[in-house]
PDB file of C-alpha atoms in Angstrom:
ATOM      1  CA  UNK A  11       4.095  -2.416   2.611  1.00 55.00           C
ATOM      2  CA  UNK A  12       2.877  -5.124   0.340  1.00 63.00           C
ATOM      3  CA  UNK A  13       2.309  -4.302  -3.173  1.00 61.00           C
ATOM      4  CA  UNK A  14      -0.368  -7.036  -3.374  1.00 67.00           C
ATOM      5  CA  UNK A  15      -2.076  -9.761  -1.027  1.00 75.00           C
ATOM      6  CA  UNK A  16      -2.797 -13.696  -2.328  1.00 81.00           C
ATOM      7  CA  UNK A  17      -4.123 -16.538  -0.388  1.00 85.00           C
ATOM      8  CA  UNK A  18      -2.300 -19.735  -1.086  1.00 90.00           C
ATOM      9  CA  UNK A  19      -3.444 -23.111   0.384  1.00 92.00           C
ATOM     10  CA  UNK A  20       0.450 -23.829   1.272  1.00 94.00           C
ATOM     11  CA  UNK A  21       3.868 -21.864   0.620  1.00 94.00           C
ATOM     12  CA  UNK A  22       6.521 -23.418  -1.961  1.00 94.00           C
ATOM     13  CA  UNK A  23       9.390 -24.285  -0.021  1.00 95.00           C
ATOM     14  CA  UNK A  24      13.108 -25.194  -0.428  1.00 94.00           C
ATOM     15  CA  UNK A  25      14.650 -27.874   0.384  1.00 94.00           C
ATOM     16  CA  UNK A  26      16.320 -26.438   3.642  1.00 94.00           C
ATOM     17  CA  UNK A  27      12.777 -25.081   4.590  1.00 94.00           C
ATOM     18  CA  UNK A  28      12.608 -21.715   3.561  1.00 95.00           C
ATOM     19  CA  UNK A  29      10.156 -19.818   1.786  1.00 93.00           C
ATOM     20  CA  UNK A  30      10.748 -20.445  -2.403  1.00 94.00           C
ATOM     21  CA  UNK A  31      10.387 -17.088  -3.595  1.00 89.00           C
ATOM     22  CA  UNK A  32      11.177 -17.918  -6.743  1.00 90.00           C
ATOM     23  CA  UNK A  33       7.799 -20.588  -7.051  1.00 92.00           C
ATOM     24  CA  UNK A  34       6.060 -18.452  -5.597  1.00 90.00           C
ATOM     25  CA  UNK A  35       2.934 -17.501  -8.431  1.00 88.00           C
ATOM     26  CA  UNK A  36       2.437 -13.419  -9.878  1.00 80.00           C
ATOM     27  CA  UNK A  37       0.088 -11.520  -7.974  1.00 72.00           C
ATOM     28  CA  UNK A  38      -3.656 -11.778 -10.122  1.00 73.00           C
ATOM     29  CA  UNK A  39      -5.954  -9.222 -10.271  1.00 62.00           C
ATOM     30  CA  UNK A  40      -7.177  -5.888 -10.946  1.00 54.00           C
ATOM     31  CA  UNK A  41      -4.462  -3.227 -11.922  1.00 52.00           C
ATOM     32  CA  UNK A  42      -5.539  -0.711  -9.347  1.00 50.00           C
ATOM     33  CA  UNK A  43      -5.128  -3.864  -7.003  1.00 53.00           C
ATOM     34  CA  UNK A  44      -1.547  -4.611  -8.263  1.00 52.00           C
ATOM     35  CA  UNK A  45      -0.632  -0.683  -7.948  1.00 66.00           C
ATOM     36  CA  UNK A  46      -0.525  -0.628 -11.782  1.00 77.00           C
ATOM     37  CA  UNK A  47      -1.121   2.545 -13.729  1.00 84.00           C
ATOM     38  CA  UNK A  48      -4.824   3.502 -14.133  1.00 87.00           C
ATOM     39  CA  UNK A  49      -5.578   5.947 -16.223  1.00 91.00           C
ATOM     40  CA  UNK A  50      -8.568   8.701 -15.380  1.00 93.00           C
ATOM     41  CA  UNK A  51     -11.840   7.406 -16.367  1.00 93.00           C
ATOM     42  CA  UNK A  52     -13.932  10.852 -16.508  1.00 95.00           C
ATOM     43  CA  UNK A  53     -13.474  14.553 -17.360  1.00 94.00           C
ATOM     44  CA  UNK A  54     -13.170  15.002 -13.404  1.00 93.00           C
ATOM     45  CA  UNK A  55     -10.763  12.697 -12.872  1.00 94.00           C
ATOM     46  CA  UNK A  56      -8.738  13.742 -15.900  1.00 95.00           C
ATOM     47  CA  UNK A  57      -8.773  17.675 -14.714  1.00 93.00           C
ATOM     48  CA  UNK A  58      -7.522  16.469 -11.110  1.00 93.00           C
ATOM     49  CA  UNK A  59      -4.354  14.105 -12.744  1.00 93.00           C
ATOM     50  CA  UNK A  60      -3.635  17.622 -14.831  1.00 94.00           C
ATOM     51  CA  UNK A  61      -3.287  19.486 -12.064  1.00 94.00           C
ATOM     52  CA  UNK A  62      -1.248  17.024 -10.053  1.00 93.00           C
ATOM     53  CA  UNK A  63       0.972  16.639 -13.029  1.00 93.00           C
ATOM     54  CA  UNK A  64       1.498  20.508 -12.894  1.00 94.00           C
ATOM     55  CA  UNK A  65       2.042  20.875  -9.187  1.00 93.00           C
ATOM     56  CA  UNK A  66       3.882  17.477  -8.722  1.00 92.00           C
ATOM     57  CA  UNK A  67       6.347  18.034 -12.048  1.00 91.00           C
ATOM     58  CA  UNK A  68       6.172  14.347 -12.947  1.00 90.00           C
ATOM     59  CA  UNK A  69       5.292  13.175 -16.453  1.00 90.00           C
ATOM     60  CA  UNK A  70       2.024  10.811 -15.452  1.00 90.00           C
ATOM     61  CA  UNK A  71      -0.177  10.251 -12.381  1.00 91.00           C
ATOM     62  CA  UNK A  72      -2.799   7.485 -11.876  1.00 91.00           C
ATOM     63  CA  UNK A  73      -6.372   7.415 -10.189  1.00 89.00           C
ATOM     64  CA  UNK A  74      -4.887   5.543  -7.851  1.00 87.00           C
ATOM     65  CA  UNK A  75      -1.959   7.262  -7.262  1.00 89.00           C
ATOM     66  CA  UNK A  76      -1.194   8.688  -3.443  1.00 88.00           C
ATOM     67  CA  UNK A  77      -0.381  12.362  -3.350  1.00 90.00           C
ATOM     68  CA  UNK A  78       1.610  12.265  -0.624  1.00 90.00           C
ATOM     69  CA  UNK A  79       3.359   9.469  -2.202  1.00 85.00           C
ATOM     70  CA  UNK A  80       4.283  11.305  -5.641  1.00 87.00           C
ATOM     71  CA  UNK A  81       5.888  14.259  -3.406  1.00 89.00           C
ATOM     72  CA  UNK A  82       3.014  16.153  -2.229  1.00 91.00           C
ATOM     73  CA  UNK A  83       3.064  18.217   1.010  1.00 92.00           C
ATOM     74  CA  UNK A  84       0.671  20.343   2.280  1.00 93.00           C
ATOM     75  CA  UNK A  85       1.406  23.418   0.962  1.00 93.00           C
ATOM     76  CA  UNK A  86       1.242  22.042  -2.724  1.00 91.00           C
ATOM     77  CA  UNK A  87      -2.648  20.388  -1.446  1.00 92.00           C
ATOM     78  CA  UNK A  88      -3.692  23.952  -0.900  1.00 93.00           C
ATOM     79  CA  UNK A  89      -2.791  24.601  -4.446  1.00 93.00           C
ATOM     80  CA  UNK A  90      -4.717  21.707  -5.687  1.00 91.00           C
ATOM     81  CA  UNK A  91      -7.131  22.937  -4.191  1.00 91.00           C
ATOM     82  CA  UNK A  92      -7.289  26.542  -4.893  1.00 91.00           C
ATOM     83  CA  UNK A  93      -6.736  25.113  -8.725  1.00 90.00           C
ATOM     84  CA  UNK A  94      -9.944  23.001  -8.612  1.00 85.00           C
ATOM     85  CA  UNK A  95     -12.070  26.319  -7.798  1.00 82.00           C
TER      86      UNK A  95
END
């Protein structure tokens, strides 16, 4: 899966053909775009990264972080849950 998405008007190539992945330019953007670190924003969204933290045992998590992704299963959602009531 793609960390990020550009549109270029042509593709830098070698001189045998191939794609130059070296030319190619660094992704621009937002950093929730770029799957950069974003920290929480509000009191809700800081009390839900607290709890992941807690559940996940991992140092930091982002608002736009995947659960799933950081190690979460089911049986740690229900806790997230039953933490959040």
């Amino acid at each position: 899966m793609p960390s990020a998405w550009m549109v270029l008007s042509q593709l830098p190539l070698t001189s045998n053909g191939k794609v130059d992945r070296r030319a190619l330019p660094a992704p621009q953007g937002r950093p929730e775009e770029l799957g950069e670190y974003v920290a929480p924003r509000s009191e809700l969204e800081k009390i839900l990264t607290e709890i992941w933290v807690q559940l996940l045992r991992i140092d930091q998590v982002g608002v736009q972080d995947d659960f799933f992704e950081l190690g979460g299963h089911s049986l740690l959602a229900t806790r997230v849950i039953t933490a959040c009531q």
